[in-house]
mmCIF file of C-alpha atoms in Angstrom:
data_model
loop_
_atom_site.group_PDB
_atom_site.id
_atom_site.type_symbol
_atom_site.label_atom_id
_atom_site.label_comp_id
_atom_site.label_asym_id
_atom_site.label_seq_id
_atom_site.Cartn_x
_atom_site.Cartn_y
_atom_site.Cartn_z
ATOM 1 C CA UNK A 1 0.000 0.000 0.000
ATOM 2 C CA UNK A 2 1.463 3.441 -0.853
ATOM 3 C CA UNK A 3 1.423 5.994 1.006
ATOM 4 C CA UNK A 4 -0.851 8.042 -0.944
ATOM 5 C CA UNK A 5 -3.609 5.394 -0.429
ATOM 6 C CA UNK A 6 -2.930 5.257 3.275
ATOM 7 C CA UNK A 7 -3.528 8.946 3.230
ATOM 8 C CA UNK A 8 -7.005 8.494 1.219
ATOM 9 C CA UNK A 9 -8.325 6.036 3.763
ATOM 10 C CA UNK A 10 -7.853 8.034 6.486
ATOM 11 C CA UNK A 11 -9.348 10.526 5.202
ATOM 12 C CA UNK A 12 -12.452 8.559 4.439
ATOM 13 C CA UNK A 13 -12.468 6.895 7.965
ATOM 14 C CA UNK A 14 -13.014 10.886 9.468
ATOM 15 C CA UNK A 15 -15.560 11.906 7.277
ATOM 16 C CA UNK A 16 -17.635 8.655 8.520
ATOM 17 C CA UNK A 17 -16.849 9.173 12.221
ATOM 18 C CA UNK A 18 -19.574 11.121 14.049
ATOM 19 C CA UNK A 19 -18.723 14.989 14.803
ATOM 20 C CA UNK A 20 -17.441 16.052 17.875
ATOM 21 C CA UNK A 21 -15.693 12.349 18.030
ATOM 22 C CA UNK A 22 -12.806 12.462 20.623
ATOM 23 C CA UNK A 23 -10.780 8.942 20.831
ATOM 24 C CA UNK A 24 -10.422 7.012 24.067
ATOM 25 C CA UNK A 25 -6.630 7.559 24.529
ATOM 26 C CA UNK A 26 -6.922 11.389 23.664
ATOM 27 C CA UNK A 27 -9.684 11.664 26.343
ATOM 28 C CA UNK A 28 -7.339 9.530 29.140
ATOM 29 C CA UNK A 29 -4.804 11.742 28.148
ATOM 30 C CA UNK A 30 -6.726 15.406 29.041
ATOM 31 C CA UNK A 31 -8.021 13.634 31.983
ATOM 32 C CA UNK A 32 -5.015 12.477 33.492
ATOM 33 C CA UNK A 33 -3.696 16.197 32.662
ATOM 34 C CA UNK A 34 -6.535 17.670 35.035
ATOM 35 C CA UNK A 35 -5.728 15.374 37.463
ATOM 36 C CA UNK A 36 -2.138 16.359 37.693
ATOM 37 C CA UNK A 37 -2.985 19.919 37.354
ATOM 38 C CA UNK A 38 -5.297 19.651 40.324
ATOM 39 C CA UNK A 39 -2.692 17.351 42.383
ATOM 40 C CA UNK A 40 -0.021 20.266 41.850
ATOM 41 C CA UNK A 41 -2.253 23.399 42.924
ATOM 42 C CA UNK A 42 -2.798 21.094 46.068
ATOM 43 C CA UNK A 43 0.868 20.443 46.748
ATOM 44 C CA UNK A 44 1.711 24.311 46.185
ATOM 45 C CA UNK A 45 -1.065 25.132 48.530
ATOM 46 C CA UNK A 46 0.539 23.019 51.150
ATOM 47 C CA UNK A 47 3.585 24.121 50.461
ATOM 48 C CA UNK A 48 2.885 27.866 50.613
ATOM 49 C CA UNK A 49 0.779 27.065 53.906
ATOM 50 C CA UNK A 50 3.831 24.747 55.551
ATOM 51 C CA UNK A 51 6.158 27.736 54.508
ATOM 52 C CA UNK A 52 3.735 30.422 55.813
ATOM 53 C CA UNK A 53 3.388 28.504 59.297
ATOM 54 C CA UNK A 54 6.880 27.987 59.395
ATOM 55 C CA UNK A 55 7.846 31.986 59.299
ATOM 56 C CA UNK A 56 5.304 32.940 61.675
ATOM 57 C CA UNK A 57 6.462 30.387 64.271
ATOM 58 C CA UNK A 58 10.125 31.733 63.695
ATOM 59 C CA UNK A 59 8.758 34.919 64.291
ATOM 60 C CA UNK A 60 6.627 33.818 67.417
ATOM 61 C CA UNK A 61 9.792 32.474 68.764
ATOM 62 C CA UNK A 62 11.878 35.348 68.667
ATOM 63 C CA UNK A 63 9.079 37.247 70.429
ATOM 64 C CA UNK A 64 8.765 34.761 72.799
ATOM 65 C CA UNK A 65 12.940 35.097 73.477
ATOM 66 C CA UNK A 66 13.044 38.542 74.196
ATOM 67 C CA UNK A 67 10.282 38.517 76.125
ATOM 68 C CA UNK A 68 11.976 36.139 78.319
ATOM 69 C CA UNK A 69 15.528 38.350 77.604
ATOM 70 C CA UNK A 70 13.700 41.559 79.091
ATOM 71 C CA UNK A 71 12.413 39.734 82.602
ATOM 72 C CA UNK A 72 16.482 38.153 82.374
ATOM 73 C CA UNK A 73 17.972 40.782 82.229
ATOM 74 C CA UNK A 74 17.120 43.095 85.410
ATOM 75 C CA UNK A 75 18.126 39.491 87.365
ATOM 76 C CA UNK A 76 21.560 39.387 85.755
ATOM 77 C CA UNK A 77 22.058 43.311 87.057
ATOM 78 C CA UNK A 78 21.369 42.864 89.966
ATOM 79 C CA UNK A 79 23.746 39.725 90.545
ATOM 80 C CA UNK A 80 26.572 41.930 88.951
ATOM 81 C CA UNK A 81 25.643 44.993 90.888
ATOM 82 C CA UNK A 82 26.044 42.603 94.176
ATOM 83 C CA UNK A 83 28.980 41.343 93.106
ATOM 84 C CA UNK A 84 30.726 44.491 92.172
ATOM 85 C CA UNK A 85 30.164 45.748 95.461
ATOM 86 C CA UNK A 86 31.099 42.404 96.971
ATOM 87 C CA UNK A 87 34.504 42.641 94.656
ATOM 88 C CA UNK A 88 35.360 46.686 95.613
ATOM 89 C CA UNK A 89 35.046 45.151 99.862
ATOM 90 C CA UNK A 90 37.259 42.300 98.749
ATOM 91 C CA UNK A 91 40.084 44.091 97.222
ATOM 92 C CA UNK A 92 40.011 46.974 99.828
ATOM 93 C CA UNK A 93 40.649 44.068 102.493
ATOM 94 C CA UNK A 94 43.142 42.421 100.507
ATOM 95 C CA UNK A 95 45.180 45.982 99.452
ATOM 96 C CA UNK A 96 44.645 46.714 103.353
ATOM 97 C CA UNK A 97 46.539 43.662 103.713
ATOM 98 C CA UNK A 98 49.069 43.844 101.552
ATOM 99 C CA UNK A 99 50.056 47.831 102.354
ATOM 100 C CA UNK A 100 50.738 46.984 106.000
ATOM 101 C CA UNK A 101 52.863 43.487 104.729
ATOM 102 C CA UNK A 102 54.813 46.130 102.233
ATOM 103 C CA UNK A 103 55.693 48.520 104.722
ATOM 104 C CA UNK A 104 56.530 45.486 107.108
ATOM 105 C CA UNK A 105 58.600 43.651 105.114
ATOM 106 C CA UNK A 106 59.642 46.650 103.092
ATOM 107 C CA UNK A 107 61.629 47.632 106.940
ATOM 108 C CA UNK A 108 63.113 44.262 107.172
ATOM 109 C CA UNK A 109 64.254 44.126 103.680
ATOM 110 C CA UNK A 110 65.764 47.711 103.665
ATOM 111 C CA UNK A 111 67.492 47.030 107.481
ATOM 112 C CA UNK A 112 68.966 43.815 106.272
ATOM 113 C CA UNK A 113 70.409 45.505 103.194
ATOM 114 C CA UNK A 114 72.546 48.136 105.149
ATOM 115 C CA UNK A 115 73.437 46.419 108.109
ATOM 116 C CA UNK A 116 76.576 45.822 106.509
ATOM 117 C CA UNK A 117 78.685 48.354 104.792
ATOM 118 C CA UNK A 118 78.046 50.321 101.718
ATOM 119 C CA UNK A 119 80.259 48.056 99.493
ATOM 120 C CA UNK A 120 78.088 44.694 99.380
ATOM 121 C CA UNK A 121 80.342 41.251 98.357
ATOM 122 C CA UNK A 122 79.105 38.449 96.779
ATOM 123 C CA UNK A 123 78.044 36.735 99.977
ATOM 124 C CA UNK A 124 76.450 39.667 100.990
ATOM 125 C CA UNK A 125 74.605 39.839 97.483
ATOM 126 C CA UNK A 126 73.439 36.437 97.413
ATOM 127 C CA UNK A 127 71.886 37.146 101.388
ATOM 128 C CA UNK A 128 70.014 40.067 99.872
ATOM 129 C CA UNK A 129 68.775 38.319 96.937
ATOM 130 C CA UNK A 130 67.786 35.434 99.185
ATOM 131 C CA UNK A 131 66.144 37.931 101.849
ATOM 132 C CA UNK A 132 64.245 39.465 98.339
ATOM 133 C CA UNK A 133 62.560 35.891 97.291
ATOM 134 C CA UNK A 134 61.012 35.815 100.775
ATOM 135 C CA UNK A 135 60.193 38.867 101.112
ATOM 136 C CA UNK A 136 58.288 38.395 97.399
ATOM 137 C CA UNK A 137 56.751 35.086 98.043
ATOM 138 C CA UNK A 138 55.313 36.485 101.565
ATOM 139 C CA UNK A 139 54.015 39.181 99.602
ATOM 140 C CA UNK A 140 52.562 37.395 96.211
ATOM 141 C CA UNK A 141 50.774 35.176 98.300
ATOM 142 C CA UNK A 142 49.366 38.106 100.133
ATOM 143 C CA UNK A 143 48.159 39.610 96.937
ATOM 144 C CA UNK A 144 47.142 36.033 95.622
ATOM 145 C CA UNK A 145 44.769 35.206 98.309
ATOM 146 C CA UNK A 146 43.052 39.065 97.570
ATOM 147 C CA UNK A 147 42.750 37.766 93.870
ATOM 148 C CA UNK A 148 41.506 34.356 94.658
ATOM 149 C CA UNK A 149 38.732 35.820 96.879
ATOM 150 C CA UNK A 150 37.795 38.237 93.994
ATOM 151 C CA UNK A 151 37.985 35.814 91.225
ATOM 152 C CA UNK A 152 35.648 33.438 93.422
ATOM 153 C CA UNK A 153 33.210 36.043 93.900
ATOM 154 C CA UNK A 154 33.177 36.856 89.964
ATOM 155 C CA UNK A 155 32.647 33.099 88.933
ATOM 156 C CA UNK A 156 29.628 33.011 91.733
ATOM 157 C CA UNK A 157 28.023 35.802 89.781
ATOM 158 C CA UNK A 158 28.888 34.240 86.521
ATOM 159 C CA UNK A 159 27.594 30.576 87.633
ATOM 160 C CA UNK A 160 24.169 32.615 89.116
ATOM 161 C CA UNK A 161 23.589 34.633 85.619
ATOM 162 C CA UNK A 162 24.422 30.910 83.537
ATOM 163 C CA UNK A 163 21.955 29.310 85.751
ATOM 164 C CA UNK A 164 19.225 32.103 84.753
ATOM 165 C CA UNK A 165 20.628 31.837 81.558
ATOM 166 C CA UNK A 166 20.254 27.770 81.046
ATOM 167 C CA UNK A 167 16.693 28.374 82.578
ATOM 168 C CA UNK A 168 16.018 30.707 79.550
ATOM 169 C CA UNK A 169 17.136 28.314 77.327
ATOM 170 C CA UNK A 170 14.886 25.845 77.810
ATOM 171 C CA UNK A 171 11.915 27.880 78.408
ATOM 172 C CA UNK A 172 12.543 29.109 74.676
ATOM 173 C CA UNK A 173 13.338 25.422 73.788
ATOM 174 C CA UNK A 174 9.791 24.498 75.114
ATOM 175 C CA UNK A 175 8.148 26.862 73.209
ATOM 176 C CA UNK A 176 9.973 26.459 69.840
ATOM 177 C CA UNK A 177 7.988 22.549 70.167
ATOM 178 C CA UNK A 178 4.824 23.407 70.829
ATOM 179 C CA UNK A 179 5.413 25.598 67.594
ATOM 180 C CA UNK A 180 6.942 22.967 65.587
ATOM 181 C CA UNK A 181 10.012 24.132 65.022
ATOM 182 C CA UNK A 182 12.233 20.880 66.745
ATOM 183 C CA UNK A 183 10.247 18.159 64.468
ATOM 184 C CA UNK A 184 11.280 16.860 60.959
ATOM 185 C CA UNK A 185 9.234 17.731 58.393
ATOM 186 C CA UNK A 186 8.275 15.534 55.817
ATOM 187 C CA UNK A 187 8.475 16.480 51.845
ATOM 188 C CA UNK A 188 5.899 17.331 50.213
ATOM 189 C CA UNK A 189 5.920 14.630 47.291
ATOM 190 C CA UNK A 190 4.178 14.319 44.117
ATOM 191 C CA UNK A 191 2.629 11.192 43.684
ATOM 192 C CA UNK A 192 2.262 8.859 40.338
ATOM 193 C CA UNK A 193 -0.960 9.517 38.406
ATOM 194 C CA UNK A 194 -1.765 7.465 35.440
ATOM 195 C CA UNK A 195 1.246 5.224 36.539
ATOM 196 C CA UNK A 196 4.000 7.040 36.697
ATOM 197 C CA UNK A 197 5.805 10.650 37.160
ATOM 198 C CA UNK A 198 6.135 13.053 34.505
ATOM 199 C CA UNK A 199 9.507 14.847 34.460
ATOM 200 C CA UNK A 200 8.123 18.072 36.218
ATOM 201 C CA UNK A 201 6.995 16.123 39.186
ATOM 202 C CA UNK A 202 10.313 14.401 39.497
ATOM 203 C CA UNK A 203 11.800 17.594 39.412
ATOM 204 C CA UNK A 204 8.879 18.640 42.009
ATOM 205 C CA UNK A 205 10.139 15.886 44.650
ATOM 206 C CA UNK A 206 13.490 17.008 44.190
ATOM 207 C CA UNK A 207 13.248 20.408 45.307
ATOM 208 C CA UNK A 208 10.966 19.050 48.229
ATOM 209 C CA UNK A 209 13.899 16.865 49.301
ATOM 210 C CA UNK A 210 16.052 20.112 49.306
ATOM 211 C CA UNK A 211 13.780 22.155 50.913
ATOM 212 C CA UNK A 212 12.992 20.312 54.093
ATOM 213 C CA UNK A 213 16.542 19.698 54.480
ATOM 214 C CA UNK A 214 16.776 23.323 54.486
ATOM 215 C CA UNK A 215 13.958 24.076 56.820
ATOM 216 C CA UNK A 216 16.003 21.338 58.885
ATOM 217 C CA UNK A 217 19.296 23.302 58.645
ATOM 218 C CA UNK A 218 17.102 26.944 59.394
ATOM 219 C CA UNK A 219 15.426 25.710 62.454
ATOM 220 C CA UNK A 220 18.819 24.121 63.907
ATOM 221 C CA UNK A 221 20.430 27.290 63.467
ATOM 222 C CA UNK A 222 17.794 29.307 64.491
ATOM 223 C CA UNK A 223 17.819 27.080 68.158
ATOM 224 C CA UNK A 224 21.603 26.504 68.227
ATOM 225 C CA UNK A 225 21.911 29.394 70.961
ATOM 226 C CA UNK A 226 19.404 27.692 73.066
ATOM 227 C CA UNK A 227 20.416 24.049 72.593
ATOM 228 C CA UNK A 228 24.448 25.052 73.143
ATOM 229 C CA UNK A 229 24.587 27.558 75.214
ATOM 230 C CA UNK A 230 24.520 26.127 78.704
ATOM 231 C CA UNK A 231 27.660 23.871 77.256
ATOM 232 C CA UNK A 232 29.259 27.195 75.768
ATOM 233 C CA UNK A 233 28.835 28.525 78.964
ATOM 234 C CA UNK A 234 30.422 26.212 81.437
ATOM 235 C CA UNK A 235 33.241 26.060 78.680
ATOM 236 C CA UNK A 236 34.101 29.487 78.981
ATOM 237 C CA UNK A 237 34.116 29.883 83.217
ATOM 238 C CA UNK A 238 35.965 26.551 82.364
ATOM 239 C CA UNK A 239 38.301 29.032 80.288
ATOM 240 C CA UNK A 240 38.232 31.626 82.793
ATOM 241 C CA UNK A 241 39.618 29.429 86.035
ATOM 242 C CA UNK A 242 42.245 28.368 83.692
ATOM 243 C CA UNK A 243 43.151 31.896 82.204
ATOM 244 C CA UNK A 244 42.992 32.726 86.348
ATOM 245 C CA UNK A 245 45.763 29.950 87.020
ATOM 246 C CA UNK A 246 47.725 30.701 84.553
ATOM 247 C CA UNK A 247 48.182 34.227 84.823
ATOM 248 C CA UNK A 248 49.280 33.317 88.448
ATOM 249 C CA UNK A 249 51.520 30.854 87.240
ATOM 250 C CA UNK A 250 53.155 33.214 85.135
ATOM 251 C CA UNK A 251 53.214 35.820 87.833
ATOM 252 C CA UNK A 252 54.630 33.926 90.461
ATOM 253 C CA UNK A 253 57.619 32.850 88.307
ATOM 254 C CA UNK A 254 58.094 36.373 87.864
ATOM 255 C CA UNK A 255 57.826 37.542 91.284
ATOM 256 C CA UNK A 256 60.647 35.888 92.012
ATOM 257 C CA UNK A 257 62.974 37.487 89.283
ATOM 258 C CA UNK A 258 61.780 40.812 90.132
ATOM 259 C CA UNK A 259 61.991 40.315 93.895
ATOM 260 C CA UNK A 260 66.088 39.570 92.951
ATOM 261 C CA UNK A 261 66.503 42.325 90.296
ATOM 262 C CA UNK A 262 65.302 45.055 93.198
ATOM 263 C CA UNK A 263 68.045 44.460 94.695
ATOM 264 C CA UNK A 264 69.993 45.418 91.742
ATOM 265 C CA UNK A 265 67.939 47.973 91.310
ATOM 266 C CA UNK A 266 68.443 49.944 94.508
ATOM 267 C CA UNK A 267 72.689 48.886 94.400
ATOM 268 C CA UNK A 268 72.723 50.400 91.268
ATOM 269 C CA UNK A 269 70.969 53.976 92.558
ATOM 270 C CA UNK A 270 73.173 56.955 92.001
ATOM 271 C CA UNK A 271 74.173 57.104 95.918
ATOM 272 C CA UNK A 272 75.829 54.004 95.742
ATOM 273 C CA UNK A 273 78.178 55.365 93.072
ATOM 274 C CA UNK A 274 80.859 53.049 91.813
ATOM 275 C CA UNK A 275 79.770 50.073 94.452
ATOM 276 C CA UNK A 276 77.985 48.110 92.399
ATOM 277 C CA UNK A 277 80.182 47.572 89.911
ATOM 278 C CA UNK A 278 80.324 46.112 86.465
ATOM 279 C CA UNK A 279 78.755 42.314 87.831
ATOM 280 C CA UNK A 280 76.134 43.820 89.790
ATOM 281 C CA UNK A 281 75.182 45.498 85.982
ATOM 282 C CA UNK A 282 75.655 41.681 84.750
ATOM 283 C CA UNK A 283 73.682 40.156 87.473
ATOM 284 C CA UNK A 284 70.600 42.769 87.137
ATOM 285 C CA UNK A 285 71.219 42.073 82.901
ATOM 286 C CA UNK A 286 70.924 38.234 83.439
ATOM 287 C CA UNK A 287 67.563 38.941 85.995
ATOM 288 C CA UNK A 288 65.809 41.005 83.694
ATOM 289 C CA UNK A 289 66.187 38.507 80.519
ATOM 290 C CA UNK A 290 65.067 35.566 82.592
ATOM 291 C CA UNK A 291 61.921 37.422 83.244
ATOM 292 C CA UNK A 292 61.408 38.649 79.428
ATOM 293 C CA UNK A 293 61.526 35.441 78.764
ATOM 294 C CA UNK A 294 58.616 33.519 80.868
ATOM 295 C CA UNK A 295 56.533 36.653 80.069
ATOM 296 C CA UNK A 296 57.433 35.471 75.780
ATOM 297 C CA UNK A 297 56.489 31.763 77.337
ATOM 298 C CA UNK A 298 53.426 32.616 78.556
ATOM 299 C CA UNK A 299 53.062 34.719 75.720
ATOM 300 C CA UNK A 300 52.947 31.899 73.555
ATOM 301 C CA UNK A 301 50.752 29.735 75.355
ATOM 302 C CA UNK A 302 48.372 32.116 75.767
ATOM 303 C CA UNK A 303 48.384 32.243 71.778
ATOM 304 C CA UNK A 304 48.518 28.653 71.613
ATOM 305 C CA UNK A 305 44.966 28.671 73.753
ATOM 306 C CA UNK A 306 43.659 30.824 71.499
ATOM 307 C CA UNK A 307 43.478 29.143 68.632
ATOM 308 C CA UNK A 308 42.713 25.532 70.211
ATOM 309 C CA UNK A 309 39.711 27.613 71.963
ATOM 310 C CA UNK A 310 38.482 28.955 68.661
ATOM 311 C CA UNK A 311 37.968 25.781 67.136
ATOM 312 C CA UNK A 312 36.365 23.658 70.415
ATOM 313 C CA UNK A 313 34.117 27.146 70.130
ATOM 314 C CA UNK A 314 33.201 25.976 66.688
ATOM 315 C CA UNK A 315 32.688 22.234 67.568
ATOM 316 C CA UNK A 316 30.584 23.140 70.817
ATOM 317 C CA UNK A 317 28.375 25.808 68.523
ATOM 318 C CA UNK A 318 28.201 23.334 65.497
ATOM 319 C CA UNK A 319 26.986 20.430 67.605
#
């Protein structure tokens, strides 16, 4: 049969088929094409609703915080108002202390140094230096106890405002459930009509997938500061007794050099003259580079900290 005929016979079969004749497969076809039309408008309606509910309970929440911020904060005040005045008592007693230790000791130190002649000897030198150590170490610990009492007092307030805090926290935490905001949401998937998915509603399911993992990712970040921070918290007073003992490490290792190189400092005075002499200049040269150097230890380890504490800051914050 050529094609021409083929042609001709079709023809004839239309002009015998009733008007207004639709076939069966062309009539599946527009109805499966409503059908997905109508399943579509449904799943962007629930989307744009999910979405919708989604912002105002972000919104609701954040209302909800600083609600809860304004009550927190006139508590927090008032624990650091108490505990400022608690720390200006504390370090009046403690200077008290250490004035009448100074003056004390400074008499000893000063008798002791000219009970000899004016032209001090090595054994003489090494007495004074040993008579400055003591005299330092009775006075750092002097001034170490005033510090310790302040510094306890400071990380009572701070361990009072964290517990306010942490009770914040989970006040907000409460409320951002009853909103929704700590559940997984489920995608919002077409489904096969006519059986199967047309490329658009693959594409659809896709960008569902996508989306709740980024309503996941929004809500976790917009409850991170509740969910961390009573761990971020007790890491940094955690932080804070350590930067405490280590700034007292530090200073006690000085203490001692500088205790020594006053010695030096007064034999080397104008009105001693010539008495010192060129290995008193040595001695006080020697004294003063031991101490530059723990302060560029210290230095370092305090750098050190700093970086190691930026990125446990990061793993506590990104947990």
């Amino acid at each position: 049969m050529t094609r021409t005929t083929l042609l001709i016979g079709l023809l004839g079969l239309l002009l015998v088929l009733p008007q207004g004749y639709t076939p069966a497969f062309a009539q599946d076809d527009k109805e499966l094409r409503a059908q997905r039309s109508e399943a579509h408008k449904a799943r962007s309606e629930e989307r744009k609703q999910r979405n919708q509910d989604l912002s105002d309970a972000a919104r609701e929440l954040r209302d909800h915080a600083r609600e809860l911020e304004a009550a927190y904060k006139p508590e927090a005040q008032a624990i650091d108002t108490a505990y400022r005045l608690e720390e200006v008592r504390l370090r009046a007693e403690g200077a008290e202390r250490v004035a009448r230790a100074e003056t004390e000791f400074q008499k000893e130190f000063t008798g002791a140094m000219f009970t000899q002649g004016a032209e001090p000897d090595a054994q003489r030198l090494q007495a004074l230096e040993a008579n400055a150590r003591a005299y330092g170490e009775r006075l750092f610990a002097l001034k170490r106890q005033a510090a310790e009492e302040a510094h306890r007092a400071r990380m009572q307030a701070e361990a009072d405002k964290d517990r306010l805090r942490d009770s914040l926290d989970q006040k907000v935490l409460a409320r951002a459930a009853e909103l929704g905001l700590t559940r997984d949401y489920a995608p919002i998937l077409a489904r096969p009509i006519g059986g199967e998915l047309t490329r658009q509603e693959e594409q659809w399911n896709q960008r569902e997938e996508k989306e709740v993992a980024k309503i996941a990712e929004r809500n976790a970040k917009l409850l991170a500061p509740y969910r961390n921070g009573q761990r971020l918290r007790e890491w940094e007073r955690t932080n804070a007794e350590e930067d405490f003992r280590l700034q007292w490490e530090e200073d006690a290792e000085r203490q001692a050099i500088t205790a020594q190189h006053s010695v030096y400092g007064m034999l080397l005075q104008p009105a001693q003259g010539e008495a010192a002499g060129q290995a008193f200049m040595e001695r006080a040269a020697e004294l003063a580079e031991q101490e530059r150097l723990i302060q560029i230890r210290y230095q370092q380890i305090r750098q050190e900290k700093t970086i190691k504490r930026r990125e446990e800051k990061k793993r506590i914050l990104a947990s």
